[in-house]
């Protein structure tokens, strides 16, 4: 390195030049980079040690971000930069904690500076922007003014003040709920962004968190991966990335030694390779962009939008009724049709004092304001928020991470689930169980029975044509094998049964060209040559029937080469079908020696004239609970369609084992199709066949997308599971996209709404159950809330029009509407999902939010409450022998207790036994107990505030008895059958 004096001299000269040439910013930048490189590459003084602090993070950041070929050339290329960063491109970093910490200190951590989270105060201010709260504030001001005018300051503030207290409680509860939900979203966001990536450290390939990546790390990239940091291409084959997230361009960029720049946040869409990390975190363009992006935590789900529309409609009805009451009451008063407490006419033109007229008008307006208050269902939005927040938290415990709020409720409406096979229906624990060579089955353990020559070629095909790795650990007898499940199964077989030594193969052979595997080709190929030789050998591996079609010869077990006659080809097809009937995945390996030298090889692997080495059968057992989960879905009216890349026979065997295909119910030629067959249908044929299809084999990602589109056109609500990059279009197109948390690529996860953390189909069914539970809980609360509103609105309307007075004051109604209904929302929102939910048909797209069943229950309970309370209003004083104030207290107490008992009825919309499973919901019982205690306090101890009088034991008993009648009424009403679906409020 330069001496310190030289360093300062060069820096000073640069600053002078920079100051004189301000207008030439680009030239200054290049000059700065060149001078910095000069500092990097001058020979160090004797005794100096290279230090990471000599490398400027800004220089490395600009190098990759600007894709500066000139700057990279000035450095001396990727290998020279690797030596400066003290990185071994083969063995990676040492993994020493001190070294990793030093790199983090110098270059930063691979984390982004997120915008500050919204404060609690901001949630409070947001709550005050709600139109309902604004209306209530206006009502509070009017009530406060009229109350003080009518009763004086000492007692006149009760109604208006209680509304303000109630508003305060609602705002605080809403703000606390939103703040808690925001924290939960941030936690989920952190977990979803904690991607696992594979790096090589200390010569060993190992998975680490994306947050633990440091500058100098060598990272493995494969199809579907998100590039975790800015870096430079080290080696690989057919590597292409999608840079649309950074540049907006949809073209797929080829990355190789000619274009070695890899940008953080881009996606690998083909091939595989290794990159050396040059910049991390905030030093990347992706980091700067992500730091300015804040996820919207105020996402409104479709159900919330429908509820807000319903709330608005009910509010308008309430205002209309209030205006009608105001008009009728004013007419009655000024026409002399009202009387005071003494029975005298209240208004006589020219005789009644102006002060008395003003007091009467204030009383009438206050009654109208009370009706507006009671009409607004304040608890509905809160109920949705509580239900979604609670269910999301519980779903996380059930291995489902919700990335999008609306997915919770939409999943409850799902009518069809299109699922993958591998890892979702199966355990994803693949192992080779059968081997066929030369049309004969060979034991997978009998490596000695295979001729030496063919065994050597077979091991080359296994060990060289792979993206997996085998790491022999000194202290462990079993090697560590990384790669896809299929690759791991074949490599494990090669190592443990055939005696393959991966390191020896790589030392002896050099890879010339690679054709990477993807879901379209369903095969991968590699061209290799022995070191110090020019002869090129080509190996192919992939779907057995596809590889078989490329072969003109085959090896026998003894090592002789035989011509692939039509008869032999037919025999091999039979072998493949027999393996597939045992639900084995059939993989074939084939080989060819290139007719020419290395100089004549132009890089395109030949795909014909191959010699078949053998066919292996890989077993991936079904997950234990899958069949039960499929039966559960079918009982729930949800169709399951399996979409797989396996051949027809393997797909049929797995579908039979899982219960997706039933030969007694499904016609095989209609229920099982190949992707190409489905693709070639006309739109009319596709629409006719889609309902009968249970399995689609040999499918491409386009076929999966086509099936989703067709199902949606038929009116289905479609859920799709996927794990690959090519599943992204189908996941986005589906109503609910479910990606796999273990095997799923980052592209798939980003395109999904829910991440299944254990890749298990049973967890998909759990999500379905939770989705139905969310929808059902919200319907329960809607029924409960609207019963309260309808009964209170009718009672106050009739009483106000008939007598000019309302039996339920604003304070009392706000206690019912805001306090008790908030507790009711919490009680009904936390009901657990039950198996009964999976015995009902899905609600689909067009099912009304308020069903006929709900209207039946709602109207019956509201009608009973109206009859009882109006009877008490007009005959209560004579029945109980009490004055007006005690009568009004009995009406209030009876009304509240009716809601308490009706809350039990709301637990079960259709079942007669409303107490079933109630012992499991301790929160529900606790809330009911708290509500009763608070009601006793309101009646017995807050007389002046709540405008009540104390009741004796007989009056309490009468209130409880009348309220308890709602239980037998609810039971009898549920005996009335309900048919049909369509009703208003459906949208």
GROMACS .gro file of C-alpha atoms in nm, residues 330-741:
model
  412
  330UNK     CA    1  -9.210   1.872   1.629
  331UNK     CA    2  -9.550   1.851   1.457
  332UNK     CA    3  -9.704   1.672   1.757
  333UNK     CA    4  -9.563   1.930   1.998
  334UNK     CA    5  -9.656   2.243   1.807
  335UNK     CA    6 -10.005   2.111   1.728
  336UNK     CA    7 -10.071   2.052   2.098
  337UNK     CA    8 -10.081   1.671   2.087
  338UNK     CA    9  -9.829   1.621   2.369
  339UNK     CA   10  -9.884   1.644   2.745
  340UNK     CA   11  -9.657   1.711   3.040
  341UNK     CA   12  -9.623   1.493   3.353
  342UNK     CA   13  -9.935   1.648   3.504
  343UNK     CA   14 -10.144   1.561   3.197
  344UNK     CA   15 -10.170   1.918   3.073
  345UNK     CA   16 -10.123   2.027   2.714
  346UNK     CA   17  -9.755   2.116   2.664
  347UNK     CA   18  -9.784   2.382   2.395
  348UNK     CA   19 -10.050   2.644   2.351
  349UNK     CA   20  -9.986   2.912   2.095
  350UNK     CA   21  -9.932   3.252   2.255
  351UNK     CA   22  -9.938   3.114   2.612
  352UNK     CA   23  -9.641   2.877   2.647
  353UNK     CA   24  -9.322   3.052   2.760
  354UNK     CA   25  -9.032   3.069   2.517
  355UNK     CA   26  -8.805   2.897   2.772
  356UNK     CA   27  -9.042   2.600   2.794
  357UNK     CA   28  -9.061   2.582   2.415
  358UNK     CA   29  -8.681   2.584   2.393
  359UNK     CA   30  -8.655   2.306   2.653
  360UNK     CA   31  -8.910   2.097   2.465
  361UNK     CA   32  -8.728   2.145   2.133
  362UNK     CA   33  -8.396   2.052   2.299
  363UNK     CA   34  -8.558   1.735   2.440
  364UNK     CA   35  -8.696   1.639   2.097
  365UNK     CA   36  -8.361   1.701   1.924
  366UNK     CA   37  -8.184   1.499   2.197
  367UNK     CA   38  -8.420   1.207   2.130
  368UNK     CA   39  -8.337   1.228   1.758
  369UNK     CA   40  -7.965   1.234   1.836
  370UNK     CA   41  -8.010   0.924   2.053
  371UNK     CA   42  -8.168   0.739   1.761
  372UNK     CA   43  -7.871   0.830   1.539
  373UNK     CA   44  -7.637   0.695   1.806
  374UNK     CA   45  -7.823   0.367   1.841
  375UNK     CA   46  -7.846   0.316   1.465
  376UNK     CA   47  -7.472   0.318   1.403
  377UNK     CA   48  -7.320  -0.032   1.446
  378UNK     CA   49  -6.985   0.085   1.581
  379UNK     CA   50  -6.866  -0.264   1.669
  380UNK     CA   51  -6.863  -0.410   1.315
  381UNK     CA   52  -6.525  -0.280   1.189
  382UNK     CA   53  -6.369  -0.359   1.527
  383UNK     CA   54  -6.506  -0.715   1.513
  384UNK     CA   55  -6.339  -0.774   1.175
  385UNK     CA   56  -6.008  -0.632   1.298
  386UNK     CA   57  -6.016  -0.847   1.612
  387UNK     CA   58  -6.116  -1.160   1.420
  388UNK     CA   59  -5.844  -1.122   1.155
  389UNK     CA   60  -5.572  -1.032   1.406
  390UNK     CA   61  -5.663  -1.324   1.633
  391UNK     CA   62  -5.690  -1.577   1.350
  392UNK     CA   63  -5.361  -1.466   1.191
  393UNK     CA   64  -5.181  -1.518   1.520
  394UNK     CA   65  -5.334  -1.862   1.570
  395UNK     CA   66  -5.271  -1.963   1.208
  396UNK     CA   67  -4.902  -1.889   1.258
  397UNK     CA   68  -4.905  -2.154   1.528
  398UNK     CA   69  -5.071  -2.390   1.278
  399UNK     CA   70  -4.784  -2.353   1.027
  400UNK     CA   71  -4.946  -2.087   0.809
  401UNK     CA   72  -4.799  -1.739   0.774
  402UNK     CA   73  -5.051  -1.493   0.629
  403UNK     CA   74  -4.890  -1.234   0.401
  404UNK     CA   75  -5.215  -1.071   0.290
  405UNK     CA   76  -5.512  -0.996   0.518
  406UNK     CA   77  -5.783  -1.071   0.262
  407UNK     CA   78  -5.651  -1.426   0.221
  408UNK     CA   79  -5.796  -1.523   0.562
  409UNK     CA   80  -6.154  -1.452   0.466
  410UNK     CA   81  -6.118  -1.551   0.097
  411UNK     CA   82  -5.987  -1.895   0.194
  412UNK     CA   83  -6.315  -1.958   0.374
  413UNK     CA   84  -6.493  -1.920   0.038
  414UNK     CA   85  -6.263  -2.155  -0.156
  415UNK     CA   86  -6.440  -2.412  -0.373
  416UNK     CA   87  -6.135  -2.572  -0.539
  417UNK     CA   88  -5.776  -2.637  -0.431
  418UNK     CA   89  -5.515  -2.708  -0.700
  419UNK     CA   90  -5.224  -2.876  -0.527
  420UNK     CA   91  -4.873  -2.989  -0.611
  421UNK     CA   92  -4.767  -3.344  -0.536
  422UNK     CA   93  -4.404  -3.348  -0.427
  423UNK     CA   94  -4.352  -3.227  -0.071
  424UNK     CA   95  -4.715  -3.123  -0.032
  425UNK     CA   96  -4.898  -3.454  -0.065
  426UNK     CA   97  -4.577  -3.650  -0.010
  427UNK     CA   98  -4.309  -3.637   0.260
  428UNK     CA   99  -4.040  -3.506   0.024
  429UNK     CA  100  -3.806  -3.773   0.163
  430UNK     CA  101  -3.704  -3.937  -0.163
  431UNK     CA  102  -3.489  -4.246  -0.191
  432UNK     CA  103  -3.400  -4.480  -0.477
  433UNK     CA  104  -3.584  -4.809  -0.431
  434UNK     CA  105  -3.566  -4.971  -0.778
  435UNK     CA  106  -3.315  -4.991  -1.062
  436UNK     CA  107  -3.363  -5.125  -1.413
  437UNK     CA  108  -3.069  -5.190  -1.648
  438UNK     CA  109  -3.108  -5.363  -1.980
  439UNK     CA  110  -3.479  -5.432  -1.922
  440UNK     CA  111  -3.386  -5.629  -1.607
  441UNK     CA  112  -3.443  -5.519  -1.251
  442UNK     CA  113  -3.122  -5.492  -1.051
  443UNK     CA  114  -3.099  -5.457  -0.676
  444UNK     CA  115  -3.013  -5.099  -0.582
  445UNK     CA  116  -2.758  -5.245  -0.336
  446UNK     CA  117  -2.591  -5.480  -0.584
  447UNK     CA  118  -2.322  -5.255  -0.731
  448UNK     CA  119  -2.097  -5.558  -0.781
  449UNK     CA  120  -2.348  -5.708  -1.025
  450UNK     CA  121  -2.299  -5.413  -1.261
  451UNK     CA  122  -2.010  -5.435  -1.505
  452UNK     CA  123  -1.716  -5.212  -1.413
  453UNK     CA  124  -1.727  -5.013  -1.737
  454UNK     CA  125  -2.097  -4.926  -1.718
  455UNK     CA  126  -2.073  -4.859  -1.343
  456UNK     CA  127  -1.800  -4.602  -1.409
  457UNK     CA  128  -2.014  -4.426  -1.672
  458UNK     CA  129  -2.319  -4.445  -1.447
  459UNK     CA  130  -2.129  -4.278  -1.161
  460UNK     CA  131  -2.019  -4.003  -1.399
  461UNK     CA  132  -2.382  -3.941  -1.492
  462UNK     CA  133  -2.483  -3.929  -1.125
  463UNK     CA  134  -2.196  -3.722  -0.988
  464UNK     CA  135  -2.131  -3.477  -1.273
  465UNK     CA  136  -2.480  -3.410  -1.406
  466UNK     CA  137  -2.610  -3.259  -1.083
  467UNK     CA  138  -2.655  -2.930  -0.900
  468UNK     CA  139  -2.624  -3.104  -0.564
  469UNK     CA  140  -2.311  -3.140  -0.354
  470UNK     CA  141  -2.162  -3.411  -0.134
  471UNK     CA  142  -1.949  -3.303   0.160
  472UNK     CA  143  -1.754  -3.566   0.351
  473UNK     CA  144  -1.718  -3.453   0.710
  474UNK     CA  145  -1.410  -3.586   0.888
  475UNK     CA  146  -1.584  -3.670   1.214
  476UNK     CA  147  -1.907  -3.799   1.059
  477UNK     CA  148  -1.951  -4.137   0.885
  478UNK     CA  149  -2.248  -4.011   0.680
  479UNK     CA  150  -2.176  -3.740   0.419
  480UNK     CA  151  -2.374  -3.415   0.406
  481UNK     CA  152  -2.571  -3.399   0.080
  482UNK     CA  153  -2.735  -3.077  -0.040
  483UNK     CA  154  -2.959  -3.015  -0.339
  484UNK     CA  155  -3.315  -3.074  -0.454
  485UNK     CA  156  -3.494  -3.379  -0.307
  486UNK     CA  157  -3.453  -3.575  -0.632
  487UNK     CA  158  -3.083  -3.483  -0.659
  488UNK     CA  159  -3.026  -3.577  -0.295
  489UNK     CA  160  -3.192  -3.916  -0.344
  490UNK     CA  161  -2.979  -4.005  -0.648
  491UNK     CA  162  -2.655  -3.871  -0.496
  492UNK     CA  163  -2.721  -4.057  -0.171
  493UNK     CA  164  -2.775  -4.378  -0.367
  494UNK     CA  165  -2.457  -4.322  -0.566
  495UNK     CA  166  -2.249  -4.260  -0.253
  496UNK     CA  167  -2.394  -4.520  -0.019
  497UNK     CA  168  -2.478  -4.804  -0.260
  498UNK     CA  169  -2.250  -4.759  -0.562
  499UNK     CA  170  -1.938  -4.633  -0.386
  500UNK     CA  171  -1.922  -4.299  -0.566
  501UNK     CA  172  -1.658  -4.050  -0.451
  502UNK     CA  173  -1.762  -3.702  -0.556
  503UNK     CA  174  -1.427  -3.533  -0.495
  504UNK     CA  175  -1.240  -3.785  -0.713
  505UNK     CA  176  -1.488  -3.738  -0.997
  506UNK     CA  177  -1.448  -3.360  -0.991
  507UNK     CA  178  -1.069  -3.386  -0.978
  508UNK     CA  179  -1.065  -3.625  -1.275
  509UNK     CA  180  -1.331  -3.461  -1.491
  510UNK     CA  181  -1.390  -3.106  -1.614
  511UNK     CA  182  -1.736  -2.971  -1.702
  512UNK     CA  183  -1.749  -2.818  -2.051
  513UNK     CA  184  -2.115  -2.725  -2.092
  514UNK     CA  185  -2.437  -2.756  -1.890
  515UNK     CA  186  -2.805  -2.763  -1.987
  516UNK     CA  187  -2.983  -2.674  -1.661
  517UNK     CA  188  -3.303  -2.851  -1.557
  518UNK     CA  189  -3.631  -2.662  -1.571
  519UNK     CA  190  -3.996  -2.760  -1.556
  520UNK     CA  191  -4.045  -2.721  -1.930
  521UNK     CA  192  -3.768  -2.956  -2.046
  522UNK     CA  193  -3.790  -3.193  -1.747
  523UNK     CA  194  -3.429  -3.297  -1.802
  524UNK     CA  195  -3.077  -3.172  -1.753
  525UNK     CA  196  -2.759  -3.240  -1.945
  526UNK     CA  197  -2.386  -3.194  -1.908
  527UNK     CA  198  -2.085  -3.220  -2.139
  528UNK     CA  199  -1.763  -3.325  -1.965
  529UNK     CA  200  -1.409  -3.424  -2.056
  530UNK     CA  201  -1.137  -3.601  -1.868
  531UNK     CA  202  -0.867  -3.357  -1.767
  532UNK     CA  203  -0.577  -3.349  -2.013
  533UNK     CA  204  -0.800  -3.520  -2.275
  534UNK     CA  205  -0.999  -3.371  -2.563
  535UNK     CA  206  -1.284  -3.626  -2.592
  536UNK     CA  207  -1.623  -3.485  -2.486
  537UNK     CA  208  -1.878  -3.707  -2.309
  538UNK     CA  209  -2.245  -3.605  -2.286
  539UNK     CA  210  -2.473  -3.714  -2.001
  540UNK     CA  211  -2.850  -3.661  -1.980
  541UNK     CA  212  -3.082  -3.720  -1.686
  542UNK     CA  213  -3.456  -3.658  -1.653
  543UNK     CA  214  -3.811  -3.789  -1.690
  544UNK     CA  215  -3.776  -4.153  -1.798
  545UNK     CA  216  -4.012  -4.150  -2.096
  546UNK     CA  217  -3.849  -3.833  -2.234
  547UNK     CA  218  -3.496  -3.966  -2.200
  548UNK     CA  219  -3.607  -4.300  -2.348
  549UNK     CA  220  -3.730  -4.119  -2.660
  550UNK     CA  221  -3.378  -3.974  -2.707
  551UNK     CA  222  -3.204  -4.315  -2.695
  552UNK     CA  223  -3.108  -4.540  -2.987
  553UNK     CA  224  -2.917  -4.796  -2.777
  554UNK     CA  225  -2.908  -4.929  -2.423
  555UNK     CA  226  -2.656  -5.086  -2.192
  556UNK     CA  227  -2.717  -5.426  -2.048
  557UNK     CA  228  -2.619  -5.511  -1.694
  558UNK     CA  229  -2.307  -5.687  -1.821
  559UNK     CA  230  -2.191  -5.373  -2.003
  560UNK     CA  231  -2.276  -5.467  -2.363
  561UNK     CA  232  -2.446  -5.216  -2.591
  562UNK     CA  233  -2.773  -5.323  -2.754
  563UNK     CA  234  -2.980  -5.158  -3.026
  564UNK     CA  235  -3.302  -4.997  -2.902
  565UNK     CA  236  -3.554  -5.186  -3.114
  566UNK     CA  237  -3.927  -5.112  -3.106
  567UNK     CA  238  -3.974  -5.421  -2.892
  568UNK     CA  239  -3.704  -5.310  -2.646
  569UNK     CA  240  -3.851  -4.961  -2.631
  570UNK     CA  241  -4.192  -5.111  -2.555
  571UNK     CA  242  -4.038  -5.326  -2.280
  572UNK     CA  243  -3.879  -5.020  -2.123
  573UNK     CA  244  -4.211  -4.837  -2.136
  574UNK     CA  245  -4.369  -5.129  -1.952
  575UNK     CA  246  -4.095  -5.110  -1.688
  576UNK     CA  247  -4.162  -4.737  -1.646
  577UNK     CA  248  -4.538  -4.795  -1.617
  578UNK     CA  249  -4.489  -5.072  -1.359
  579UNK     CA  250  -4.265  -4.847  -1.151
  580UNK     CA  251  -4.510  -4.560  -1.183
  581UNK     CA  252  -4.799  -4.783  -1.075
  582UNK     CA  253  -4.608  -4.828  -0.749
  583UNK     CA  254  -4.610  -4.444  -0.718
  584UNK     CA  255  -4.238  -4.426  -0.800
  585UNK     CA  256  -4.087  -4.127  -0.979
  586UNK     CA  257  -3.896  -4.266  -1.279
  587UNK     CA  258  -3.566  -4.101  -1.369
  588UNK     CA  259  -3.354  -4.223  -1.660
  589UNK     CA  260  -2.982  -4.166  -1.721
  590UNK     CA  261  -2.835  -4.172  -2.072
  591UNK     CA  262  -2.491  -4.120  -2.222
  592UNK     CA  263  -2.316  -4.040  -2.548
  593UNK     CA  264  -1.959  -3.989  -2.655
  594UNK     CA  265  -1.930  -3.683  -2.880
  595UNK     CA  266  -1.809  -3.763  -3.230
  596UNK     CA  267  -1.536  -3.506  -3.251
  597UNK     CA  268  -1.275  -3.319  -3.052
  598UNK     CA  269  -1.324  -3.044  -2.796
  599UNK     CA  270  -1.244  -2.786  -3.065
  600UNK     CA  271  -1.539  -2.912  -3.272
  601UNK     CA  272  -1.780  -2.900  -2.978
  602UNK     CA  273  -1.994  -2.588  -3.016
  603UNK     CA  274  -2.168  -2.600  -2.679
  604UNK     CA  275  -2.509  -2.740  -2.780
  605UNK     CA  276  -2.564  -3.079  -2.623
  606UNK     CA  277  -2.681  -3.345  -2.867
  607UNK     CA  278  -3.022  -3.487  -2.776
  608UNK     CA  279  -3.038  -3.795  -2.998
  609UNK     CA  280  -2.845  -4.113  -3.049
  610UNK     CA  281  -2.800  -4.163  -2.675
  611UNK     CA  282  -2.733  -4.490  -2.496
  612UNK     CA  283  -2.962  -4.563  -2.202
  613UNK     CA  284  -2.767  -4.638  -1.883
  614UNK     CA  285  -3.056  -4.725  -1.657
  615UNK     CA  286  -3.387  -4.622  -1.501
  616UNK     CA  287  -3.418  -4.558  -1.130
  617UNK     CA  288  -3.744  -4.557  -0.934
  618UNK     CA  289  -3.757  -4.300  -0.655
  619UNK     CA  290  -4.008  -4.343  -0.377
  620UNK     CA  291  -4.156  -4.042  -0.201
  621UNK     CA  292  -4.412  -4.171   0.051
  622UNK     CA  293  -4.743  -3.990   0.102
  623UNK     CA  294  -4.773  -3.785   0.417
  624UNK     CA  295  -4.963  -3.975   0.688
  625UNK     CA  296  -5.249  -3.725   0.728
  626UNK     CA  297  -5.305  -3.643   0.361
  627UNK     CA  298  -5.582  -3.892   0.290
  628UNK     CA  299  -5.777  -3.776   0.594
  629UNK     CA  300  -5.726  -3.412   0.488
  630UNK     CA  301  -5.854  -3.486   0.134
  631UNK     CA  302  -6.163  -3.658   0.276
  632UNK     CA  303  -6.219  -3.354   0.498
  633UNK     CA  304  -6.204  -3.122   0.197
  634UNK     CA  305  -6.445  -3.333  -0.001
  635UNK     CA  306  -6.687  -3.340   0.292
  636UNK     CA  307  -6.663  -2.961   0.293
  637UNK     CA  308  -6.761  -2.944  -0.073
  638UNK     CA  309  -6.412  -2.842  -0.184
  639UNK     CA  310  -6.270  -3.010  -0.494
  640UNK     CA  311  -5.905  -3.120  -0.487
  641UNK     CA  312  -5.711  -3.125  -0.813
  642UNK     CA  313  -5.356  -3.257  -0.823
  643UNK     CA  314  -5.126  -3.095  -1.079
  644UNK     CA  315  -4.791  -3.267  -1.121
  645UNK     CA  316  -4.504  -3.306  -1.362
  646UNK     CA  317  -4.496  -3.685  -1.313
  647UNK     CA  318  -4.627  -3.922  -1.576
  648UNK     CA  319  -4.983  -4.051  -1.587
  649UNK     CA  320  -4.913  -4.377  -1.403
  650UNK     CA  321  -4.722  -4.220  -1.113
  651UNK     CA  322  -4.980  -3.943  -1.084
  652UNK     CA  323  -5.265  -4.197  -1.082
  653UNK     CA  324  -5.098  -4.410  -0.814
  654UNK     CA  325  -5.038  -4.112  -0.584
  655UNK     CA  326  -5.390  -3.977  -0.645
  656UNK     CA  327  -5.533  -4.317  -0.553
  657UNK     CA  328  -5.320  -4.338  -0.240
  658UNK     CA  329  -5.423  -3.987  -0.130
  659UNK     CA  330  -5.791  -4.032  -0.211
  660UNK     CA  331  -5.798  -3.761  -0.478
  661UNK     CA  332  -5.892  -4.011  -0.749
  662UNK     CA  333  -6.166  -4.266  -0.680
  663UNK     CA  334  -6.205  -4.528  -0.956
  664UNK     CA  335  -6.558  -4.609  -0.834
  665UNK     CA  336  -6.676  -4.251  -0.879
  666UNK     CA  337  -6.446  -4.100  -1.142
  667UNK     CA  338  -6.411  -4.216  -1.501
  668UNK     CA  339  -6.037  -4.250  -1.555
  669UNK     CA  340  -6.029  -4.105  -1.907
  670UNK     CA  341  -6.210  -3.794  -1.782
  671UNK     CA  342  -6.055  -3.758  -1.436
  672UNK     CA  343  -5.686  -3.796  -1.532
  673UNK     CA  344  -5.545  -3.595  -1.823
  674UNK     CA  345  -5.203  -3.487  -1.940
  675UNK     CA  346  -5.108  -3.122  -1.960
  676UNK     CA  347  -5.071  -3.128  -2.339
  677UNK     CA  348  -5.419  -3.281  -2.375
  678UNK     CA  349  -5.576  -3.012  -2.153
  679UNK     CA  350  -5.378  -2.744  -2.337
  680UNK     CA  351  -5.507  -2.856  -2.676
  681UNK     CA  352  -5.873  -2.855  -2.576
  682UNK     CA  353  -6.093  -2.588  -2.727
  683UNK     CA  354  -6.228  -2.336  -2.471
  684UNK     CA  355  -6.567  -2.512  -2.483
  685UNK     CA  356  -6.413  -2.857  -2.429
  686UNK     CA  357  -6.200  -2.723  -2.146
  687UNK     CA  358  -6.500  -2.570  -1.973
  688UNK     CA  359  -6.692  -2.897  -2.004
  689UNK     CA  360  -6.404  -3.112  -1.877
  690UNK     CA  361  -6.274  -2.894  -1.592
  691UNK     CA  362  -6.527  -3.010  -1.331
  692UNK     CA  363  -6.445  -3.379  -1.388
  693UNK     CA  364  -6.066  -3.351  -1.390
  694UNK     CA  365  -5.901  -3.472  -1.069
  695UNK     CA  366  -5.540  -3.513  -1.184
  696UNK     CA  367  -5.330  -3.337  -1.447
  697UNK     CA  368  -5.004  -3.519  -1.518
  698UNK     CA  369  -4.699  -3.410  -1.718
  699UNK     CA  370  -4.815  -3.055  -1.674
  700UNK     CA  371  -4.627  -2.734  -1.740
  701UNK     CA  372  -4.665  -2.411  -1.540
  702UNK     CA  373  -4.874  -2.277  -1.830
  703UNK     CA  374  -5.116  -2.569  -1.790
  704UNK     CA  375  -5.152  -2.489  -1.422
  705UNK     CA  376  -5.227  -2.125  -1.501
  706UNK     CA  377  -5.476  -2.229  -1.769
  707UNK     CA  378  -5.660  -2.453  -1.523
  708UNK     CA  379  -5.684  -2.171  -1.265
  709UNK     CA  380  -5.819  -1.930  -1.526
  710UNK     CA  381  -6.074  -2.182  -1.646
  711UNK     CA  382  -6.194  -2.259  -1.291
  712UNK     CA  383  -6.235  -1.889  -1.214
  713UNK     CA  384  -6.436  -1.841  -1.532
  714UNK     CA  385  -6.667  -2.118  -1.410
  715UNK     CA  386  -6.726  -1.921  -1.089
  716UNK     CA  387  -6.496  -2.115  -0.856
  717UNK     CA  388  -6.295  -1.954  -0.577
  718UNK     CA  389  -5.956  -2.113  -0.641
  719UNK     CA  390  -5.668  -2.179  -0.402
  720UNK     CA  391  -5.336  -2.288  -0.555
  721UNK     CA  392  -5.028  -2.437  -0.391
  722UNK     CA  393  -4.689  -2.391  -0.554
  723UNK     CA  394  -4.320  -2.396  -0.474
  724UNK     CA  395  -4.137  -2.312  -0.796
  725UNK     CA  396  -4.055  -1.996  -0.984
  726UNK     CA  397  -4.275  -2.105  -1.271
  727UNK     CA  398  -4.570  -2.142  -1.032
  728UNK     CA  399  -4.569  -1.764  -0.976
  729UNK     CA  400  -4.824  -1.684  -1.254
  730UNK     CA  401  -5.073  -1.940  -1.119
  731UNK     CA  402  -5.020  -1.824  -0.759
  732UNK     CA  403  -5.090  -1.464  -0.861
  733UNK     CA  404  -5.389  -1.557  -1.076
  734UNK     CA  405  -5.553  -1.767  -0.803
  735UNK     CA  406  -5.787  -1.614  -0.548
  736UNK     CA  407  -5.557  -1.750  -0.277
  737UNK     CA  408  -5.194  -1.840  -0.350
  738UNK     CA  409  -5.028  -2.076  -0.102
  739UNK     CA  410  -4.651  -2.117  -0.133
  740UNK     CA  411  -4.435  -2.374   0.042
  741UNK     CA  412  -4.213  -2.246   0.322
   0.00000   0.00000   0.00000
